[in-house]
Amino acid sequence: MEIRPIKLKDLVKVRELEILCIREYFDKEINNKWDELPAEWKENLGASNPRSYRTYLDGGLSFVAVEDDEIMGFIFAQIIHHVQNVENLLWVENMGVHPYFRRNGIGYKLLRAAVDEGKKQGATVARSAMGKDNLRSIMLHKKMGFFMDRRETALLDMNDLNKKKC
Ligand SMILES: CC(C)(COP(=O)(O)OP(=O)(O)OC[C@H]1O[C@@H](n2cnc3c(N)ncnc32)[C@H](O)[C@@H]1OP(=O)(O)O)[C@@H](O)C(=O)NCCC(=O)NCCS
């Protein structure tokens, strides 16, 4: 098994795997009504969506785990400059390992690759997005030395701004 930077040729398979991982999480929340969700909304999910993937391909911080041309796992990360008093923050947007290959150390190796490369590119802090009930992901990050500070993030859709009146 090899961990290497993601390439354009990986994208279709990585997209399938990312959606599979997202569905795993969402299906519980939406009572398996995935097929009824709007196609446009689903298309925008994940870091491999058609509008985001180029950022991750070009940044050199996103990796795949591959063996025999099979994509076993992926991680999407990028560096964000000047945020939360940090000059260069490594932001891990999403990662996943195919259920068949889990608990073989692949997730750890992917995260390690992103963190090592982030450090090389000047990041001093890493932050990772995950659901607060995602035990597997929390345990993986803790194993690498991440800590959970219970920080909440408030989100504003700027497209909605002009619709709000006070
Ligand atoms: C989270 C995920 C990426 C872990 O990948 P993985 O290849 O199975 O993880 P690893 O085998 O490298 O495990 C590394 C460590 O993570 C923790 N871990 C992983 N899976 C775990 C589980 N099911 N229960 C508890 N701890 C777990 C353990 O500490 C493990 O170390 P150990 O095997 O020495 O105990 C994988 O479960 C996954 O794809 N989940 C669905 C998508 C997802 O939740 N992505 C994260 C969004 S940030």
Coordinates of N, CA, C and O and ligand atoms in Angstrom, one line a residue, residues 17-18 20-22 24-25 72-74 92-99 101-111 128-131 134-144, ligand 1:
L17 N -15.8 7.2 -3.1 CA -15.5 6.8 -1.7 C -15.9 7.9 -0.7 O -16.5 7.6 0.4
E18 N -15.7 9.1 -1.1 CA -16.1 10.2 -0.2 C -17.6 10.2 0.0 O -18.1 10.4 1.2
L20 N -19.6 7.7 -0.3 CA -19.9 6.5 0.5 C -19.8 6.8 2.0 O -20.6 6.5 2.9
C21 N -18.6 7.5 2.4 CA -18.3 7.8 3.8 C -19.3 8.9 4.3 O -19.8 8.8 5.4
I22 N -19.7 9.8 3.5 CA -20.7 10.9 3.9 C -22.0 10.2 4.1 O -22.7 10.5 5.1
E24 N -22.7 7.2 4.9 CA -22.6 6.4 6.2 C -23.0 7.2 7.4 O -23.8 6.8 8.2
Y25 N -22.6 8.5 7.4 CA -22.8 9.4 8.4 C -24.3 9.9 8.4 O -25.0 9.9 9.3
M72 N -8.0 3.0 -1.4 CA -8.4 2.5 -0.1 C -8.8 3.6 0.8 O -9.6 3.4 1.7
G73 N -8.3 4.8 0.6 CA -8.6 5.9 1.5 C -8.1 7.2 0.9 O -7.3 7.2 -0.1
F74 N -8.6 8.3 1.5 CA -8.2 9.6 1.0 C -8.2 10.6 2.2 O -8.8 10.4 3.2
V92 N -7.8 20.3 7.8 CA -8.1 19.0 7.3 C -9.7 19.0 7.0 O -10.4 19.1 8.0
E93 N -10.0 19.0 5.8 CA -11.4 19.1 5.4 C -12.2 17.8 5.6 O -13.3 17.8 6.1
N94 N -11.6 16.7 5.1 CA -12.3 15.4 5.2 C -11.3 14.3 4.9 O -10.3 14.5 4.2
M95 N -11.6 13.2 5.5 CA -10.8 12.0 5.2 C -11.7 10.7 5.3 O -12.8 10.8 5.9
G96 N -11.3 9.7 4.7 CA -12.1 8.5 4.8 C -11.3 7.3 4.3 O -10.4 7.4 3.5
V97 N -11.7 6.1 4.9 CA -11.1 4.8 4.5 C -12.2 3.9 4.1 O -13.2 3.9 4.8
H98 N -12.1 3.2 3.0 CA -13.2 2.3 2.6 C -13.4 1.3 3.8 O -12.5 0.8 4.4
P99 N -14.7 1.0 4.1 CA -15.0 0.1 5.3 C -14.2 -1.2 5.2 O -13.9 -1.7 6.3
F101 N -11.3 -1.8 4.4 CA -9.9 -1.7 4.7 C -9.6 -1.0 6.1 O -8.5 -0.6 6.4
R102 N -10.7 -0.7 6.8 CA -10.5 0.0 8.1 C -9.8 -0.8 9.1 O -9.7 -2.0 9.1
R103 N -9.2 0.0 10.1 CA -8.5 -0.6 11.3 C -7.2 -1.3 10.8 O -6.8 -2.3 11.4
N104 N -6.6 -0.8 9.7 CA -5.3 -1.3 9.3 C -4.3 -0.2 9.3 O -3.2 -0.4 8.7
G105 N -4.6 0.8 10.0 CA -3.6 1.9 10.1 C -3.5 2.9 8.9 O -2.7 3.8 8.9
I106 N -4.5 2.7 8.0 CA -4.4 3.6 6.8 C -4.8 5.0 7.1 O -4.2 6.0 6.7
G107 N -5.9 5.2 7.9 CA -6.3 6.5 8.3 C -5.2 7.3 9.0 O -4.9 8.4 8.7
Y108 N -4.5 6.6 9.9 CA -3.4 7.2 10.6 C -2.3 7.6 9.6 O -1.8 8.7 9.7
K109 N -2.0 6.8 8.7 CA -0.9 7.1 7.7 C -1.3 8.3 6.8 O -0.5 9.1 6.5
L110 N -2.6 8.3 6.5 CA -3.1 9.5 5.6 C -3.0 10.8 6.4 O -2.5 11.8 5.9
L111 N -3.4 10.7 7.6 CA -3.4 11.9 8.5 C -1.9 12.4 8.7 O -1.6 13.6 8.6
S128 N -8.9 20.0 12.3 CA -9.6 19.0 11.5 C -11.1 19.1 11.8 O -11.5 19.3 12.9
A129 N -11.9 18.9 10.7 CA -13.4 19.0 10.9 C -13.9 17.6 11.1 O -13.6 16.7 10.4
M130 N -14.7 17.5 12.2 CA -15.4 16.2 12.4 C -16.6 16.3 13.3 O -16.7 17.3 14.0
G131 N -17.5 15.4 13.1 CA -18.7 15.4 13.9 C -18.4 15.1 15.4 O -17.5 14.3 15.6
N134 N -18.4 11.5 16.3 CA -17.6 10.6 15.4 C -16.4 10.0 16.2 O -15.3 10.5 16.1
L135 N -16.7 9.0 16.9 CA -15.8 8.4 17.9 C -14.5 7.9 17.2 O -13.4 8.2 17.6
R136 N -14.7 7.3 16.0 CA -13.5 6.7 15.3 C -12.6 7.8 14.9 O -11.3 7.7 15.1
S137 N -13.1 8.9 14.4 CA -12.3 10.0 14.0 C -11.6 10.7 15.2 O -10.5 11.0 15.1
I138 N -12.4 10.9 16.2 CA -11.8 11.5 17.4 C -10.7 10.7 18.0 O -9.6 11.2 18.3
M139 N -10.9 9.3 18.0 CA -9.8 8.5 18.5 C -8.6 8.5 17.6 O -7.4 8.5 18.1
L140 N -8.8 8.5 16.3 CA -7.7 8.6 15.4 C -6.9 9.9 15.6 O -5.6 9.9 15.7
H141 N -7.6 11.0 15.7 CA -6.9 12.3 15.9 C -6.2 12.4 17.3 O -5.1 12.9 17.4
K142 N -6.8 11.8 18.3 CA -6.2 11.8 19.6 C -4.9 11.0 19.5 O -3.9 11.3 20.2
K143 N -4.9 9.9 18.8 CA -3.7 9.0 18.7 C -2.6 9.8 18.1 O -1.4 9.6 18.5
M144 N -2.9 10.8 17.2 CA -1.8 11.6 16.6 C -1.4 12.7 17.5 O -0.4 13.4 17.2
Ligands
LIG1 C1 -12.1 7.5 10.8 C2 -11.4 6.6 9.8 C3 -10.8 7.5 8.7 C4 -10.3 5.8 10.5 O1 -9.6 5.1 9.4 P1 -8.8 3.7 9.8 O2 -7.9 3.4 8.6 O3 -9.8 2.7 10.1 O4 -8.0 4.1 11.1 P2 -6.7 3.4 11.6 O5 -6.7 2.0 11.4 O6 -5.5 4.2 11.1 O7 -6.8 3.7 13.2 C5 -5.9 4.6 13.8 C6 -6.5 4.8 15.2 O8 -7.8 5.5 15.2 C7 -8.6 5.0 16.2 N1 -9.8 4.2 15.6 C8 -10.0 4.0 14.3 N2 -11.2 3.3 14.2 C9 -11.7 3.2 15.4 C10 -12.9 2.6 15.9 N3 -13.8 2.0 15.1 N4 -13.1 2.7 17.2 C11 -12.2 3.2 18.1 N5 -11.1 3.8 17.6 C12 -10.8 3.8 16.3 C13 -7.8 4.0 17.0 O9 -7.1 4.8 18.0 C14 -6.8 3.5 16.0 O10 -5.6 3.1 16.6 P3 -5.4 1.5 17.0 O11 -5.9 0.7 15.8 O12 -4.0 1.4 17.4 O13 -6.4 1.4 18.2 C15 -12.4 5.6 9.2 O14 -13.1 5.0 10.3 C16 -13.5 6.3 8.3 O15 -13.3 6.4 7.1 N6 -14.7 6.6 8.9 C17 -15.8 7.2 8.1 C18 -15.5 8.6 7.6 C19 -15.1 9.5 8.7 O16 -15.6 9.5 9.8 N7 -14.1 10.3 8.4 C20 -13.6 11.3 9.3 C21 -14.1 12.6 9.1 S1 -12.9 13.8 9.8

